[in-house]
GROMACS .gro file of C-alpha atoms in nm:
model
  167
    1GLN     CA    1   0.282  -4.770  13.519
    2ALA     CA    2   0.101  -4.624  13.818
    3ASP     CA    3   0.398  -4.441  13.969
    4GLY     CA    4   0.486  -4.283  13.635
    5ALA     CA    5   0.130  -4.160  13.582
    6ARG     CA    6   0.124  -4.026  13.935
    7GLN     CA    7   0.453  -3.839  13.880
    8ALA     CA    8   0.330  -3.692  13.551
    9THR     CA    9  -0.003  -3.578  13.694
   10GLN     CA   10   0.149  -3.440  14.012
   11HIS     CA   11   0.411  -3.249  13.811
   12LEU     CA   12   0.135  -3.071  13.619
   13LEU     CA   13  -0.058  -2.995  13.937
   14ASP     CA   14   0.259  -2.863  14.100
   15LEU     CA   15   0.296  -2.622  13.807
   16GLY     CA   16  -0.035  -2.467  13.912
   17HIS     CA   17  -0.283  -2.630  13.675
   18GLU     CA   18  -0.634  -2.667  13.821
   19THR     CA   19  -0.670  -3.017  13.677
   20VAL     CA   20  -0.504  -3.247  13.425
   21TRP     CA   21  -0.675  -3.400  13.123
   22HIS     CA   22  -0.576  -3.745  13.001
   23VAL     CA   23  -0.544  -3.886  12.651
   24ALA     CA   24  -0.554  -4.255  12.738
   25GLY     CA   25  -0.421  -4.556  12.554
   26PRO     CA   26  -0.636  -4.848  12.439
   27GLU     CA   27  -0.897  -4.958  12.692
   28SER     CA   28  -0.782  -5.320  12.651
   29SER     CA   29  -0.422  -5.238  12.752
   30TYR     CA   30  -0.291  -5.329  13.098
   31SER     CA   31  -0.046  -5.038  13.089
   32ALA     CA   32  -0.306  -4.786  12.974
   33ALA     CA   33  -0.552  -4.898  13.243
   34ARG     CA   34  -0.290  -4.861  13.520
   35ARG     CA   35  -0.189  -4.517  13.394
   36LEU     CA   36  -0.550  -4.403  13.375
   37ALA     CA   37  -0.632  -4.530  13.725
   38ALA     CA   38  -0.327  -4.359  13.876
   39TRP     CA   39  -0.402  -4.031  13.694
   40GLN     CA   40  -0.756  -4.037  13.837
   41ALA     CA   41  -0.640  -4.132  14.188
   42THR     CA   42  -0.381  -3.852  14.190
   43LEU     CA   43  -0.642  -3.592  14.094
   44GLU     CA   44  -0.886  -3.726  14.355
   45ALA     CA   45  -0.619  -3.726  14.626
   46ALA     CA   46  -0.545  -3.362  14.544
   47GLY     CA   47  -0.915  -3.274  14.560
   48ARG     CA   48  -0.923  -3.181  14.191
   49THR     CA   49  -1.190  -3.233  13.929
   50VAL     CA   50  -1.143  -3.550  13.725
   51PRO     CA   51  -1.230  -3.447  13.369
   52PRO     CA   52  -1.360  -3.683  13.101
   53VAL     CA   53  -1.096  -3.904  12.940
   54PHE     CA   54  -1.001  -3.886  12.574
   55HIS     CA   55  -0.974  -4.253  12.472
   56GLY     CA   56  -0.737  -4.340  12.193
   57GLY     CA   57  -0.456  -4.570  12.096
   58TRP     CA   58  -0.081  -4.552  12.122
   59SER     CA   59  -0.040  -4.354  11.798
   60ALA     CA   60   0.039  -3.995  11.710
   61ASP     CA   61  -0.278  -4.000  11.501
   62SER     CA   62  -0.500  -4.075  11.802
   63GLY     CA   63  -0.322  -3.802  11.996
   64TYR     CA   64  -0.374  -3.562  11.708
   65ARG     CA   65  -0.748  -3.634  11.693
   66ALA     CA   66  -0.781  -3.571  12.068
   67GLY     CA   67  -0.546  -3.275  12.042
   68LEU     CA   68  -0.771  -3.101  11.791
   69GLU     CA   69  -1.048  -3.087  12.052
   70ILE     CA   70  -0.806  -3.007  12.335
   71ALA     CA   71  -0.648  -2.718  12.145
   72ARG     CA   72  -0.992  -2.565  12.076
   73ARG     CA   73  -1.077  -2.559  12.447
   74PRO     CA   74  -0.890  -2.284  12.636
   75GLU     CA   75  -0.998  -2.425  12.974
   76ILE     CA   76  -0.775  -2.727  12.907
   77THR     CA   77  -0.427  -2.620  13.016
   78ALA     CA   78  -0.259  -2.951  13.106
   79VAL     CA   79  -0.254  -3.292  12.936
   80PHE     CA   80  -0.103  -3.622  13.041
   81ALA     CA   81  -0.075  -3.836  12.728
   82ALA     CA   82  -0.067  -4.217  12.745
   83ASN     CA   83   0.266  -4.232  12.566
   84ASP     CA   84   0.510  -4.012  12.376
   85GLN     CA   85   0.359  -4.084  12.035
   86THR     CA   86   0.017  -3.974  12.159
   87ALA     CA   87   0.178  -3.661  12.306
   88LEU     CA   88   0.339  -3.591  11.968
   89GLY     CA   89  -0.007  -3.584  11.810
   90VAL     CA   90  -0.134  -3.347  12.080
   91LEU     CA   91   0.165  -3.118  12.020
   92ARG     CA   92   0.098  -3.113  11.645
   93ALA     CA   93  -0.269  -3.023  11.694
   94ALA     CA   94  -0.180  -2.750  11.944
   95HIS     CA   95   0.072  -2.603  11.700
   96GLU     CA   96  -0.172  -2.612  11.408
   97LEU     CA   97  -0.446  -2.441  11.611
   98GLY     CA   98  -0.218  -2.179  11.765
   99ARG     CA   99  -0.197  -2.307  12.125
  100ALA     CA  100   0.149  -2.227  12.255
  101VAL     CA  101   0.319  -2.510  12.444
  102PRO     CA  102   0.393  -2.471  12.734
  103GLU     CA  103   0.265  -2.113  12.771
  104SER     CA  104  -0.099  -2.202  12.706
  105LEU     CA  105  -0.094  -2.582  12.724
  106SER     CA  106   0.144  -2.814  12.911
  107VAL     CA  107   0.193  -3.168  12.777
  108VAL     CA  108   0.354  -3.472  12.941
  109GLY     CA  109   0.412  -3.806  12.769
  110PHE     CA  110   0.518  -4.150  12.890
  111ASP     CA  111   0.807  -4.380  12.786
  112ASP     CA  112   1.086  -4.130  12.712
  113SER     CA  113   1.120  -4.260  12.360
  114PRO     CA  114   1.459  -4.184  12.201
  115GLU     CA  115   1.314  -3.904  11.987
  116SER     CA  116   1.110  -3.734  12.261
  117ASP     CA  117   1.385  -3.479  12.323
  118SER     CA  118   1.363  -3.386  11.952
  119PHE     CA  119   0.989  -3.308  11.956
  120TRP     CA  120   0.907  -2.938  11.945
  121PRO     CA  121   0.909  -2.837  12.213
  122PRO     CA  122   1.116  -3.116  12.368
  123LEU     CA  123   0.874  -3.340  12.555
  124THR     CA  124   0.850  -3.373  12.932
  125THR     CA  125   0.793  -3.746  12.979
  126VAL     CA  126   0.818  -4.040  13.214
  127HIS     CA  127   1.129  -4.249  13.159
  128GLN     CA  128   1.104  -4.623  13.194
  129SER     CA  129   1.394  -4.854  13.115
  130PHE     CA  130   1.279  -5.090  12.844
  131ASP     CA  131   1.628  -5.246  12.855
  132GLU     CA  132   1.580  -5.341  13.221
  133VAL     CA  133   1.226  -5.468  13.161
  134GLY     CA  134   1.358  -5.682  12.873
  135ARG     CA  135   1.653  -5.810  13.077
  136ARG     CA  136   1.422  -5.922  13.358
  137ALA     CA  137   1.181  -6.086  13.114
  138VAL     CA  138   1.462  -6.284  12.945
  139THR     CA  139   1.606  -6.388  13.282
  140ASN     CA  140   1.264  -6.519  13.388
  141LEU     CA  141   1.209  -6.694  13.056
  142LEU     CA  142   1.547  -6.868  13.071
  143ALA     CA  143   1.477  -6.978  13.427
  144GLN     CA  144   1.144  -7.127  13.317
  145ILE     CA  145   1.311  -7.306  13.026
  146GLU     CA  146   1.554  -7.458  13.277
  147GLY     CA  147   1.257  -7.583  13.477
  148GLU     CA  148   1.286  -7.335  13.761
  149SER     CA  149   0.975  -7.201  13.927
  150VAL     CA  150   0.942  -6.828  13.861
  151ARG     CA  151   0.712  -6.627  14.082
  152PRO     CA  152   0.586  -6.278  14.006
  153SER     CA  153   0.810  -6.017  14.162
  154ALA     CA  154   0.710  -5.706  14.353
  155ASP     CA  155   1.049  -5.561  14.257
  156LEU     CA  156   0.937  -5.303  14.001
  157VAL     CA  157   1.151  -5.127  13.744
  158PRO     CA  158   1.165  -4.767  13.867
  159VAL     CA  159   1.046  -4.477  13.652
  160ARG     CA  160   1.131  -4.107  13.670
  161LEU     CA  161   0.994  -3.786  13.529
  162VAL     CA  162   1.222  -3.620  13.272
  163GLU     CA  163   1.143  -3.248  13.263
  164ARG     CA  164   1.185  -3.080  12.928
  165SER     CA  165   1.026  -2.777  12.762
  166SER     CA  166   0.667  -2.898  12.703
  167THR     CA  167   0.567  -2.806  13.060
   0.00000   0.00000   0.00000
């Protein structure tokens, strides 16, 4: 979660944006909290302003609601969305209000959902392997069922930034 958010935020900074705004997931979510903390830490480490967070959910609708405000504010040029569905909502709002993506507003999502390359424009996003996460979870569950002691692992499933046309 943290490394993906760091990669997304750093990518936008490397493109020359002064800061990166964040449309966060639910405040009660472990994943959303880790992504938000890493976004903030990356901006702070770069000596950049940490703007207010747009809090939402995991849905395109919550991204759209935040996107309506984002698209009306020309000083916002870069957005890291909590997930791809949220980013989809931001893209829709930008389109409806005439903000060209990526010329006027760059958007990065998270998850690399199967349809993210079919968004318009195709979404730059953080890929995480849900198959690998699931495989590890089932392996641990089966071990527990067999009575084995399973300890939390520091071996994380790696993530990577997938650059497409939204940035």
